Amino acid sequence: MGKITFFEEKKFQGRCYNCSSDCADLHTHFSRCNSIRVESGVWVIYERPSYKGFQYILSPGEYADSQQWMAFSDSVKSCRAVKNIYGSSWKLRLYERPDFGGQVVDCSDDITSAYDTYKMREAYSCVVTDGAWVLYDLPNYRGHQYLLERGEYRQHIDWGASSPGIGSFRRITEF
């Protein structure tokens, strides 16, 4: 398991909370989060309790302000460690329709623009057979982030997206 530290103020100032396991409700530990230090592991943090709302995937490193993890607010209310990222291969299969229908795209590498590479702007379902991935709704690893771990996602809402738009995606390789 990894270790992550949350700070209420920017640049690792103010009240802090050290965490080394999944936590469905962080509200009793701090009221807002403006900087984070990830000592080990890959973490997904959520803006709402019970692993809901916008999600942000953080690799080991220092995030001196919320803009560094592309946050939309200073709200961090739950977190969990990303599991099943160990291995040497990654495979993601995207489908243009729900329930694995339509055009299929197989991926094993990071893609900065799904449209430029595959002429694909939307994915309604997907299957992750190897590794863990971060899907972004904008090109160049920008916008909303969605964690995709091994498994089947019959529709885009299964990975937490409100729309099927995809812009880019990358493998989670650091842990």
Tab-separated table of N, CA and C in Angstrom:
chain	number	residue	atom	x	y	z
A	1	MET	N	0.853	-1.182	0.000
A	1	MET	CA	0.000	0.000	0.000
A	1	MET	C	0.893	1.238	0.000
A	2	GLY	N	0.376	2.338	-0.471
A	2	GLY	CA	1.136	3.566	-0.570
A	2	GLY	C	0.877	4.519	0.573
A	3	LYS	N	1.409	5.734	0.396
A	3	LYS	CA	1.205	6.777	1.404
A	3	LYS	C	0.970	8.103	0.699
A	4	ILE	N	-0.038	8.837	1.179
A	4	ILE	CA	-0.399	10.141	0.633
A	4	ILE	C	-0.664	11.086	1.805
A	5	THR	N	-0.244	12.351	1.650
A	5	THR	CA	-0.477	13.354	2.684
A	5	THR	C	-1.230	14.527	2.081
A	6	PHE	N	-2.327	14.913	2.717
A	6	PHE	CA	-3.162	16.028	2.291
A	6	PHE	C	-2.878	17.244	3.166
A	7	PHE	N	-2.793	18.419	2.554
A	7	PHE	CA	-2.566	19.668	3.285
A	7	PHE	C	-3.695	20.636	2.961
A	8	GLU	N	-4.152	21.371	3.977
A	8	GLU	CA	-5.242	22.329	3.750
A	8	GLU	C	-4.795	23.541	2.933
A	9	GLU	N	-3.554	23.934	3.052
A	9	GLU	CA	-3.062	25.129	2.359
A	9	GLU	C	-2.101	24.756	1.225
A	10	LYS	N	-1.864	25.695	0.331
A	10	LYS	CA	-0.900	25.517	-0.748
A	10	LYS	C	0.501	25.358	-0.178
A	11	LYS	N	1.377	24.792	-0.990
A	11	LYS	CA	2.801	24.617	-0.648
A	11	LYS	C	3.009	23.865	0.655
A	12	PHE	N	2.157	22.854	0.906
A	12	PHE	CA	2.315	21.931	2.017
A	12	PHE	C	2.264	22.610	3.384
A	13	GLN	N	1.372	23.586	3.496
A	13	GLN	CA	1.202	24.339	4.739
A	13	GLN	C	-0.155	23.993	5.359
A	14	GLY	N	-0.323	24.390	6.602
A	14	GLY	CA	-1.589	24.196	7.304
A	14	GLY	C	-1.745	22.786	7.835
A	15	ARG	N	-2.940	22.526	8.301
A	15	ARG	CA	-3.242	21.210	8.860
A	15	ARG	C	-3.041	20.138	7.798
A	16	CYS	N	-2.512	18.977	8.221
A	16	CYS	CA	-2.288	17.900	7.253
A	16	CYS	C	-2.832	16.583	7.790
A	17	TYR	N	-2.997	15.649	6.872
A	17	TYR	CA	-3.469	14.321	7.229
A	17	TYR	C	-2.709	13.297	6.390
A	18	ASN	N	-2.058	12.338	7.074
A	18	ASN	CA	-1.352	11.238	6.412
A	18	ASN	C	-2.299	10.063	6.247
A	19	CYS	N	-2.274	9.469	5.077
A	19	CYS	CA	-3.193	8.369	4.778
A	19	CYS	C	-2.416	7.240	4.103
A	20	SER	N	-2.673	6.002	4.525
A	20	SER	CA	-2.002	4.861	3.908
A	20	SER	C	-2.976	3.754	3.519
A	21	SER	N	-4.273	4.071	3.520
A	21	SER	CA	-5.278	3.101	3.090
A	21	SER	C	-6.482	3.841	2.512
A	22	ASP	N	-7.331	3.103	1.849
A	22	ASP	CA	-8.529	3.690	1.261
A	22	ASP	C	-9.355	4.374	2.344
A	23	CYS	N	-9.960	5.510	2.008
A	23	CYS	CA	-10.793	6.236	2.966
A	23	CYS	C	-12.010	6.790	2.229
A	24	ALA	N	-13.193	6.313	2.593
A	24	ALA	CA	-14.426	6.710	1.926
A	24	ALA	C	-14.938	8.080	2.352
A	25	ASP	N	-14.432	8.597	3.492
A	25	ASP	CA	-14.889	9.904	3.953
A	25	ASP	C	-13.772	10.616	4.711
A	26	LEU	N	-13.180	11.608	4.081
A	26	LEU	CA	-12.055	12.347	4.658
A	26	LEU	C	-12.476	13.619	5.395
A	27	HIS	N	-13.750	13.948	5.415
A	27	HIS	CA	-14.193	15.258	5.926
A	27	HIS	C	-13.822	15.502	7.395
A	28	THR	N	-13.653	14.461	8.192
A	28	THR	CA	-13.295	14.675	9.596
A	28	THR	C	-11.811	15.001	9.779
A	29	HIS	N	-11.015	14.797	8.748
A	29	HIS	CA	-9.568	15.009	8.850
A	29	HIS	C	-9.122	16.393	8.375
A	30	PHE	N	-9.851	16.985	7.432
A	30	PHE	CA	-9.532	18.320	6.928
A	30	PHE	C	-10.747	18.873	6.198
A	31	SER	N	-10.815	20.209	6.096
A	31	SER	CA	-11.995	20.839	5.482
A	31	SER	C	-11.800	21.150	4.001
A	32	ARG	N	-10.564	21.368	3.597
A	32	ARG	CA	-10.268	21.631	2.183
A	32	ARG	C	-8.875	21.081	1.909
A	33	CYS	N	-8.533	20.956	0.635
A	33	CYS	CA	-7.227	20.421	0.263
A	33	CYS	C	-6.630	21.282	-0.846
A	34	ASN	N	-5.465	21.863	-0.574
A	34	ASN	CA	-4.815	22.724	-1.559
A	34	ASN	C	-3.415	22.278	-1.947
A	35	SER	N	-2.902	21.228	-1.318
A	35	SER	CA	-1.645	20.621	-1.761
A	35	SER	C	-1.598	19.178	-1.269
A	36	ILE	N	-0.842	18.367	-2.010
A	36	ILE	CA	-0.757	16.932	-1.715
A	36	ILE	C	0.662	16.450	-1.982
A	37	ARG	N	1.120	15.558	-1.119
A	37	ARG	CA	2.393	14.884	-1.331
A	37	ARG	C	2.107	13.385	-1.398
A	38	VAL	N	2.455	12.748	-2.526
A	38	VAL	CA	2.304	11.308	-2.682
A	38	VAL	C	3.683	10.690	-2.517
A	39	GLU	N	3.876	9.994	-1.401
A	39	GLU	CA	5.180	9.384	-1.139
A	39	GLU	C	5.344	8.066	-1.866
A	40	SER	N	4.279	7.294	-1.959
A	40	SER	CA	4.359	6.013	-2.659
A	40	SER	C	2.966	5.583	-3.108
A	41	GLY	N	2.943	4.759	-4.120
A	41	GLY	CA	1.693	4.276	-4.679
A	41	GLY	C	1.085	5.269	-5.651
A	42	VAL	N	0.071	4.817	-6.339
A	42	VAL	CA	-0.743	5.673	-7.201
A	42	VAL	C	-2.105	5.757	-6.538
A	43	TRP	N	-2.623	6.978	-6.431
A	43	TRP	CA	-3.869	7.231	-5.709
A	43	TRP	C	-4.896	7.880	-6.613
A	44	VAL	N	-6.150	7.576	-6.373
A	44	VAL	CA	-7.239	8.317	-6.991
A	44	VAL	C	-7.957	9.040	-5.855
A	45	ILE	N	-8.097	10.359	-6.026
A	45	ILE	CA	-8.807	11.166	-5.039
A	45	ILE	C	-10.109	11.636	-5.672
A	46	TYR	N	-11.132	11.790	-4.841
A	46	TYR	CA	-12.470	12.146	-5.314
A	46	TYR	C	-12.934	13.411	-4.617
A	47	GLU	N	-13.735	14.204	-5.319
A	47	GLU	CA	-14.244	15.453	-4.742
A	47	GLU	C	-15.388	15.231	-3.765
A	48	ARG	N	-15.972	14.050	-3.750
A	48	ARG	CA	-17.090	13.758	-2.854
A	48	ARG	C	-16.832	12.481	-2.063
A	49	PRO	N	-17.516	12.297	-0.941
A	49	PRO	CA	-17.356	11.055	-0.163
A	49	PRO	C	-17.790	9.831	-0.967
A	50	SER	N	-17.398	8.676	-0.469
A	50	SER	CA	-17.789	7.376	-1.040
A	50	SER	C	-17.341	7.210	-2.489
A	51	TYR	N	-16.184	7.806	-2.823
A	51	TYR	CA	-15.569	7.628	-4.146
A	51	TYR	C	-16.476	8.109	-5.281
A	52	LYS	N	-17.051	9.283	-5.080
A	52	LYS	CA	-17.959	9.888	-6.068
A	52	LYS	C	-17.412	11.232	-6.537
A	53	GLY	N	-17.968	11.733	-7.616
A	53	GLY	CA	-17.599	13.042	-8.134
A	53	GLY	C	-16.353	12.998	-8.991
A	54	PHE	N	-15.823	14.168	-9.305
A	54	PHE	CA	-14.616	14.250	-10.122
A	54	PHE	C	-13.513	13.451	-9.464
A	55	GLN	N	-12.699	12.796	-10.290
A	55	GLN	CA	-11.590	12.007	-9.784
A	55	GLN	C	-10.283	12.500	-10.387
A	56	TYR	N	-9.224	12.339	-9.613
A	56	TYR	CA	-7.893	12.775	-10.027
A	56	TYR	C	-6.918	11.661	-9.668
A	57	ILE	N	-6.097	11.259	-10.620
A	57	ILE	CA	-5.166	10.174	-10.410
A	57	ILE	C	-3.777	10.773	-10.200
A	58	LEU	N	-3.165	10.444	-9.055
A	58	LEU	CA	-1.885	11.029	-8.672
A	58	LEU	C	-0.817	9.963	-8.494
A	59	SER	N	0.306	10.156	-9.185
A	59	SER	CA	1.485	9.311	-9.046
A	59	SER	C	2.400	9.908	-7.984
A	60	PRO	N	3.433	9.188	-7.557
A	60	PRO	CA	4.347	9.747	-6.562
A	60	PRO	C	4.911	11.105	-7.004
A	61	GLY	N	4.893	12.045	-6.072
A	61	GLY	CA	5.402	13.379	-6.352
A	61	GLY	C	4.765	14.402	-5.439
A	62	GLU	N	5.123	15.664	-5.667
A	62	GLU	CA	4.596	16.761	-4.869
A	62	GLU	C	3.707	17.643	-5.729
A	63	TYR	N	2.550	17.981	-5.203
A	63	TYR	CA	1.559	18.803	-5.869
A	63	TYR	C	1.329	20.019	-4.969
A	64	ALA	N	2.051	21.104	-5.233
A	64	ALA	CA	2.075	22.274	-4.337
A	64	ALA	C	0.782	23.073	-4.341
A	65	ASP	N	-0.043	22.911	-5.365
A	65	ASP	CA	-1.366	23.532	-5.385
A	65	ASP	C	-2.301	22.675	-6.222
A	66	SER	N	-3.594	22.916	-6.075
A	66	SER	CA	-4.599	22.055	-6.710
A	66	SER	C	-4.571	22.123	-8.240
A	67	GLN	N	-4.022	23.174	-8.813
A	67	GLN	CA	-3.906	23.256	-10.268
A	67	GLN	C	-2.953	22.195	-10.810
A	68	GLN	N	-2.009	21.752	-10.002
A	68	GLN	CA	-1.044	20.750	-10.454
A	68	GLN	C	-1.671	19.377	-10.643
A	69	TRP	N	-2.821	19.128	-10.022
A	69	TRP	CA	-3.533	17.884	-10.314
A	69	TRP	C	-4.822	18.164	-11.078
A	70	MET	N	-4.906	19.378	-11.646
A	70	MET	CA	-6.006	19.810	-12.520
A	70	MET	C	-7.355	19.792	-11.819
A	71	ALA	N	-7.376	20.149	-10.530
A	71	ALA	CA	-8.610	20.146	-9.751
A	71	ALA	C	-9.535	21.284	-10.167
A	72	PHE	N	-10.822	21.056	-10.032
A	72	PHE	CA	-11.834	22.067	-10.305
A	72	PHE	C	-12.221	22.819	-9.033
A	73	SER	N	-11.787	22.298	-7.861
A	73	SER	CA	-12.066	22.942	-6.578
A	73	SER	C	-11.071	22.424	-5.536
A	74	ASP	N	-11.190	22.915	-4.299
A	74	ASP	CA	-10.316	22.441	-3.225
A	74	ASP	C	-10.982	21.329	-2.407
A	75	SER	N	-11.991	20.702	-2.977
A	75	SER	CA	-12.731	19.652	-2.297
A	75	SER	C	-12.126	18.273	-2.587
A	76	VAL	N	-11.631	17.623	-1.541
A	76	VAL	CA	-11.175	16.235	-1.608
A	76	VAL	C	-11.850	15.526	-0.443
A	77	LYS	N	-12.746	14.601	-0.744
A	77	LYS	CA	-13.555	13.975	0.310
A	77	LYS	C	-13.378	12.470	0.439
A	78	SER	N	-12.684	11.822	-0.517
A	78	SER	CA	-12.387	10.396	-0.383
A	78	SER	C	-11.180	10.060	-1.255
A	79	CYS	N	-10.533	8.936	-0.935
A	79	CYS	CA	-9.359	8.514	-1.713
A	79	CYS	C	-9.212	7.004	-1.630
A	80	ARG	N	-8.525	6.462	-2.631
A	80	ARG	CA	-8.191	5.040	-2.585
A	80	ARG	C	-6.935	4.788	-3.400
A	81	ALA	N	-6.203	3.774	-3.000
A	81	ALA	CA	-4.998	3.384	-3.728
A	81	ALA	C	-5.399	2.612	-4.974
A	82	VAL	N	-4.691	2.849	-6.061
A	82	VAL	CA	-4.938	2.112	-7.302
A	82	VAL	C	-4.258	0.764	-7.172
A	83	LYS	N	-5.015	-0.276	-7.448
A	83	LYS	CA	-4.493	-1.636	-7.347
A	83	LYS	C	-4.321	-2.219	-8.748
A	84	ASN	N	-3.697	-3.334	-8.834
A	84	ASN	CA	-3.540	-4.066	-10.097
A	84	ASN	C	-2.830	-3.264	-11.182
A	85	ILE	N	-1.824	-2.496	-10.801
A	85	ILE	CA	-1.087	-1.755	-11.815
A	85	ILE	C	0.259	-2.405	-12.106
A	86	TYR	N	0.567	-3.459	-11.377
A	86	TYR	CA	1.859	-4.106	-11.550
A	86	TYR	C	1.832	-5.004	-12.782
A	87	GLY	N	2.899	-4.978	-13.526
A	87	GLY	CA	3.013	-5.793	-14.722
A	87	GLY	C	3.836	-5.077	-15.763
A	88	SER	N	4.001	-5.726	-16.871
A	88	SER	CA	4.840	-5.158	-17.923
A	88	SER	C	4.078	-4.905	-19.214
A	89	SER	N	2.784	-5.153	-19.202
A	89	SER	CA	2.010	-4.895	-20.424
A	89	SER	C	0.714	-4.168	-20.073
A	90	TRP	N	0.193	-3.452	-21.066
A	90	TRP	CA	-1.042	-2.704	-20.919
A	90	TRP	C	-1.873	-2.941	-22.160
A	91	LYS	N	-3.174	-3.163	-21.965
A	91	LYS	CA	-4.057	-3.329	-23.118
A	91	LYS	C	-5.432	-2.769	-22.785
A	92	LEU	N	-5.888	-1.877	-23.653
A	92	LEU	CA	-7.178	-1.214	-23.525
A	92	LEU	C	-7.893	-1.354	-24.859
A	93	ARG	N	-9.145	-1.746	-24.813
A	93	ARG	CA	-9.956	-1.864	-26.028
A	93	ARG	C	-11.155	-0.935	-25.880
A	94	LEU	N	-11.269	0.043	-26.793
A	94	LEU	CA	-12.362	1.024	-26.783
A	94	LEU	C	-13.371	0.683	-27.873
A	95	TYR	N	-14.647	0.907	-27.551
A	95	TYR	CA	-15.732	0.632	-28.495
A	95	TYR	C	-16.535	1.898	-28.728
A	96	GLU	N	-17.001	2.074	-29.950
A	96	GLU	CA	-17.750	3.292	-30.277
A	96	GLU	C	-19.206	3.218	-29.852
A	97	ARG	N	-19.683	2.061	-29.403
A	97	ARG	CA	-21.073	1.896	-28.977
A	97	ARG	C	-21.139	1.212	-27.607
A	98	PRO	N	-22.264	1.362	-26.896
A	98	PRO	CA	-22.423	0.640	-25.617
A	98	PRO	C	-22.393	-0.870	-25.827
A	99	ASP	N	-22.148	-1.600	-24.760
A	99	ASP	CA	-22.145	-3.067	-24.773
A	99	ASP	C	-21.207	-3.650	-25.813
A	100	PHE	N	-20.063	-2.993	-26.001
A	100	PHE	CA	-18.981	-3.486	-26.849
A	100	PHE	C	-19.355	-3.602	-28.322
A	101	GLY	N	-20.107	-2.632	-28.800
A	101	GLY	CA	-20.521	-2.622	-30.197
A	101	GLY	C	-19.800	-1.560	-31.017
A	102	GLY	N	-19.928	-1.682	-32.333
A	102	GLY	CA	-19.365	-0.687	-33.241
A	102	GLY	C	-17.875	-0.840	-33.457
A	103	GLN	N	-17.255	0.235	-33.924
A	103	GLN	CA	-15.824	0.246	-34.203
A	103	GLN	C	-15.034	-0.094	-32.938
A	104	VAL	N	-13.947	-0.837	-33.104
A	104	VAL	CA	-13.103	-1.250	-31.993
A	104	VAL	C	-11.702	-0.682	-32.200
A	105	VAL	N	-11.113	-0.180	-31.133
A	105	VAL	CA	-9.742	0.320	-31.153
A	105	VAL	C	-8.966	-0.383	-30.050
A	106	ASP	N	-7.861	-1.025	-30.413
A	106	ASP	CA	-6.982	-1.663	-29.437
A	106	ASP	C	-5.797	-0.753	-29.158
A	107	CYS	N	-5.483	-0.572	-27.876
A	107	CYS	CA	-4.418	0.341	-27.475
A	107	CYS	C	-3.482	-0.354	-26.498
A	108	SER	N	-2.201	-0.057	-26.643
A	108	SER	CA	-1.217	-0.574	-25.693
A	108	SER	C	-0.188	0.500	-25.334
A	109	ASP	N	-0.469	1.743	-25.723
A	109	ASP	CA	0.453	2.835	-25.459
A	109	ASP	C	-0.323	4.113	-25.152
A	110	ASP	N	0.368	5.102	-24.627
A	110	ASP	CA	-0.251	6.392	-24.340
A	110	ASP	C	-0.653	7.082	-25.644
A	111	ILE	N	-1.803	7.771	-25.631
A	111	ILE	CA	-2.307	8.482	-26.815
A	111	ILE	C	-2.659	9.904	-26.401
A	112	THR	N	-2.014	10.902	-27.013
A	112	THR	CA	-2.271	12.304	-26.663
A	112	THR	C	-3.525	12.850	-27.334
A	113	SER	N	-3.948	12.228	-28.446
A	113	SER	CA	-5.174	12.659	-29.111
A	113	SER	C	-5.871	11.455	-29.737
A	114	ALA	N	-6.983	11.050	-29.142
A	114	ALA	CA	-7.738	9.912	-29.671
A	114	ALA	C	-8.257	10.208	-31.076
A	115	TYR	N	-8.604	11.459	-31.325
A	115	TYR	CA	-9.106	11.797	-32.652
A	115	TYR	C	-7.990	11.746	-33.702
A	116	ASP	N	-6.864	12.377	-33.418
A	116	ASP	CA	-5.762	12.374	-34.385
A	116	ASP	C	-5.249	10.972	-34.671
A	117	THR	N	-5.216	10.119	-33.669
A	117	THR	CA	-4.679	8.768	-33.830
A	117	THR	C	-5.698	7.794	-34.404
A	118	TYR	N	-6.940	7.837	-33.917
A	118	TYR	CA	-7.942	6.836	-34.291
A	118	TYR	C	-9.193	7.412	-34.950
A	119	LYS	N	-9.259	8.735	-35.112
A	119	LYS	CA	-10.481	9.401	-35.622
A	119	LYS	C	-11.677	9.062	-34.745
A	120	MET	N	-11.434	8.987	-33.441
A	120	MET	CA	-12.468	8.626	-32.471
A	120	MET	C	-12.609	9.763	-31.464
A	121	ARG	N	-13.833	10.261	-31.299
A	121	ARG	CA	-14.104	11.316	-30.319
A	121	ARG	C	-14.893	10.797	-29.118
A	122	GLU	N	-15.501	9.634	-29.270
A	122	GLU	CA	-16.324	9.075	-28.198
A	122	GLU	C	-16.067	7.586	-28.050
A	123	ALA	N	-16.151	7.121	-26.807
A	123	ALA	CA	-16.100	5.695	-26.498
A	123	ALA	C	-17.230	5.422	-25.517
A	124	TYR	N	-18.123	4.557	-25.886
A	124	TYR	CA	-19.274	4.240	-25.047
A	124	TYR	C	-19.041	3.031	-24.149
A	125	SER	N	-18.049	2.204	-24.480
A	125	SER	CA	-17.725	1.050	-23.649
A	125	SER	C	-16.257	0.699	-23.867
A	126	CYS	N	-15.718	-0.094	-22.943
A	126	CYS	CA	-14.318	-0.503	-23.088
A	126	CYS	C	-14.021	-1.725	-22.232
A	127	VAL	N	-12.895	-2.351	-22.537
A	127	VAL	CA	-12.395	-3.485	-21.773
A	127	VAL	C	-10.920	-3.228	-21.499
A	128	VAL	N	-10.524	-3.364	-20.234
A	128	VAL	CA	-9.122	-3.281	-19.854
A	128	VAL	C	-8.689	-4.695	-19.502
A	129	THR	N	-7.769	-5.250	-20.289
A	129	THR	CA	-7.298	-6.605	-20.018
A	129	THR	C	-5.957	-6.619	-19.299
A	130	ASP	N	-5.176	-5.554	-19.446
A	130	ASP	CA	-3.876	-5.491	-18.778
A	130	ASP	C	-3.600	-4.078	-18.303
A	131	GLY	N	-3.081	-3.965	-17.081
A	131	GLY	CA	-2.673	-2.682	-16.540
A	131	GLY	C	-3.836	-1.834	-16.068
A	132	ALA	N	-3.501	-0.593	-15.741
A	132	ALA	CA	-4.494	0.408	-15.349
A	132	ALA	C	-4.244	1.651	-16.190
A	133	TRP	N	-5.299	2.385	-16.498
A	133	TRP	CA	-5.246	3.511	-17.424
A	133	TRP	C	-5.944	4.732	-16.832
A	134	VAL	N	-5.574	5.909	-17.339
A	134	VAL	CA	-6.296	7.141	-17.057
A	134	VAL	C	-6.839	7.641	-18.386
A	135	LEU	N	-8.147	7.832	-18.449
A	135	LEU	CA	-8.805	8.375	-19.632
A	135	LEU	C	-9.148	9.831	-19.347
A	136	TYR	N	-8.882	10.713	-20.293
A	136	TYR	CA	-9.174	12.145	-20.168
A	136	TYR	C	-10.205	12.523	-21.217
A	137	ASP	N	-11.067	13.477	-20.894
A	137	ASP	CA	-12.073	13.862	-21.876
A	137	ASP	C	-11.566	14.901	-22.874
A	138	LEU	N	-10.328	15.392	-22.698
A	138	LEU	CA	-9.730	16.341	-23.638
A	138	LEU	C	-8.374	15.818	-24.114
A	139	PRO	N	-7.902	16.284	-25.279
A	139	PRO	CA	-6.565	15.882	-25.743
A	139	PRO	C	-5.471	16.379	-24.805
A	140	ASN	N	-4.276	15.815	-24.979
A	140	ASN	CA	-3.075	16.220	-24.248
A	140	ASN	C	-3.207	16.048	-22.733
A	141	TYR	N	-3.920	14.997	-22.312
A	141	TYR	CA	-4.063	14.635	-20.905
A	141	TYR	C	-4.636	15.779	-20.077
A	142	ARG	N	-5.701	16.375	-20.581
A	142	ARG	CA	-6.370	17.496	-19.910
A	142	ARG	C	-7.832	17.137	-19.677
A	143	GLY	N	-8.466	17.922	-18.817
A	143	GLY	CA	-9.891	17.750	-18.558
A	143	GLY	C	-10.172	16.738	-17.467
A	144	HIS	N	-11.401	16.250	-17.435
A	144	HIS	CA	-11.802	15.268	-16.425
A	144	HIS	C	-11.008	13.984	-16.607
A	145	GLN	N	-10.694	13.349	-15.491
A	145	GLN	CA	-9.918	12.118	-15.485
A	145	GLN	C	-10.789	10.962	-15.016
A	146	TYR	N	-10.539	9.796	-15.595
A	146	TYR	CA	-11.278	8.594	-15.211
A	146	TYR	C	-10.317	7.425	-15.106
A	147	LEU	N	-10.341	6.765	-13.973
A	147	LEU	CA	-9.504	5.595	-13.749
A	147	LEU	C	-10.163	4.379	-14.389
A	148	LEU	N	-9.387	3.653	-15.180
A	148	LEU	CA	-9.855	2.407	-15.786
A	148	LEU	C	-8.921	1.290	-15.340
A	149	GLU	N	-9.420	0.424	-14.467
A	149	GLU	CA	-8.658	-0.735	-14.018
A	149	GLU	C	-9.138	-1.956	-14.782
A	150	ARG	N	-8.466	-3.084	-14.590
A	150	ARG	CA	-8.859	-4.306	-15.294
A	150	ARG	C	-10.343	-4.574	-15.115
A	151	GLY	N	-11.000	-4.866	-16.229
A	151	GLY	CA	-12.413	-5.181	-16.169
A	151	GLY	C	-13.157	-4.709	-17.402
A	152	GLU	N	-14.460	-4.941	-17.387
A	152	GLU	CA	-15.340	-4.558	-18.493
A	152	GLU	C	-16.209	-3.388	-18.069
A	153	TYR	N	-16.353	-2.436	-18.966
A	153	TYR	CA	-17.179	-1.251	-18.746
A	153	TYR	C	-18.189	-1.210	-19.895
A	154	ARG	N	-19.411	-1.631	-19.641
A	154	ARG	CA	-20.427	-1.770	-20.692
A	154	ARG	C	-20.918	-0.438	-21.238
A	155	GLN	N	-20.797	0.620	-20.434
A	155	GLN	CA	-21.159	1.962	-20.887
A	155	GLN	C	-20.301	2.982	-20.152
A	156	HIS	N	-20.202	4.160	-20.706
A	156	HIS	CA	-19.294	5.176	-20.159
A	156	HIS	C	-19.610	5.557	-18.709
A	157	ILE	N	-20.848	5.458	-18.298
A	157	ILE	CA	-21.167	5.795	-16.906
A	157	ILE	C	-20.540	4.798	-15.925
A	158	ASP	N	-20.174	3.599	-16.402
A	158	ASP	CA	-19.534	2.602	-15.546
A	158	ASP	C	-18.151	3.051	-15.073
A	159	TRP	N	-17.492	3.935	-15.824
A	159	TRP	CA	-16.207	4.465	-15.349
A	159	TRP	C	-16.357	5.869	-14.781
A	160	GLY	N	-17.599	6.330	-14.628
A	160	GLY	CA	-17.872	7.588	-13.939
A	160	GLY	C	-18.064	8.790	-14.834
A	161	ALA	N	-18.039	8.603	-16.150
A	161	ALA	CA	-18.186	9.724	-17.083
A	161	ALA	C	-19.655	10.056	-17.316
A	162	SER	N	-19.951	11.338	-17.424
A	162	SER	CA	-21.317	11.755	-17.732
A	162	SER	C	-21.554	11.804	-19.240
A	163	SER	N	-20.477	11.810	-20.026
A	163	SER	CA	-20.598	11.760	-21.482
A	163	SER	C	-19.525	10.819	-22.024
A	164	PRO	N	-19.689	10.324	-23.246
A	164	PRO	CA	-18.737	9.362	-23.798
A	164	PRO	C	-17.507	9.999	-24.456
A	165	GLY	N	-17.364	11.308	-24.360
A	165	GLY	CA	-16.249	11.988	-25.021
A	165	GLY	C	-14.891	11.554	-24.481
A	166	ILE	N	-13.971	11.266	-25.403
A	166	ILE	CA	-12.593	10.946	-25.017
A	166	ILE	C	-11.645	11.824	-25.817
A	167	GLY	N	-10.601	12.279	-25.162
A	167	GLY	CA	-9.613	13.099	-25.841
A	167	GLY	C	-8.238	12.463	-25.848
A	168	SER	N	-7.879	11.812	-24.734
A	168	SER	CA	-6.562	11.188	-24.616
A	168	SER	C	-6.601	10.154	-23.498
A	169	PHE	N	-5.573	9.322	-23.447
A	169	PHE	CA	-5.456	8.354	-22.361
A	169	PHE	C	-4.004	7.935	-22.226
A	170	ARG	N	-3.673	7.486	-21.003
A	170	ARG	CA	-2.311	7.036	-20.734
A	170	ARG	C	-2.305	5.874	-19.766
A	171	ARG	N	-1.222	5.118	-19.850
A	171	ARG	CA	-1.026	3.974	-18.952
A	171	ARG	C	-0.561	4.498	-17.591
A	172	ILE	N	-0.944	3.820	-16.552
A	172	ILE	CA	-0.374	4.099	-15.230
A	172	ILE	C	0.838	3.189	-15.099
A	173	THR	N	2.005	3.808	-15.119
A	173	THR	CA	3.249	3.033	-15.088
A	173	THR	C	4.061	3.244	-13.839
A	174	GLU	N	3.745	4.282	-13.050
A	174	GLU	CA	4.494	4.587	-11.833
A	174	GLU	C	3.740	4.071	-10.623
A	175	PHE	N	4.477	3.503	-9.710
A	175	PHE	CA	3.863	3.044	-8.466
A	175	PHE	C	4.892	3.027	-7.373
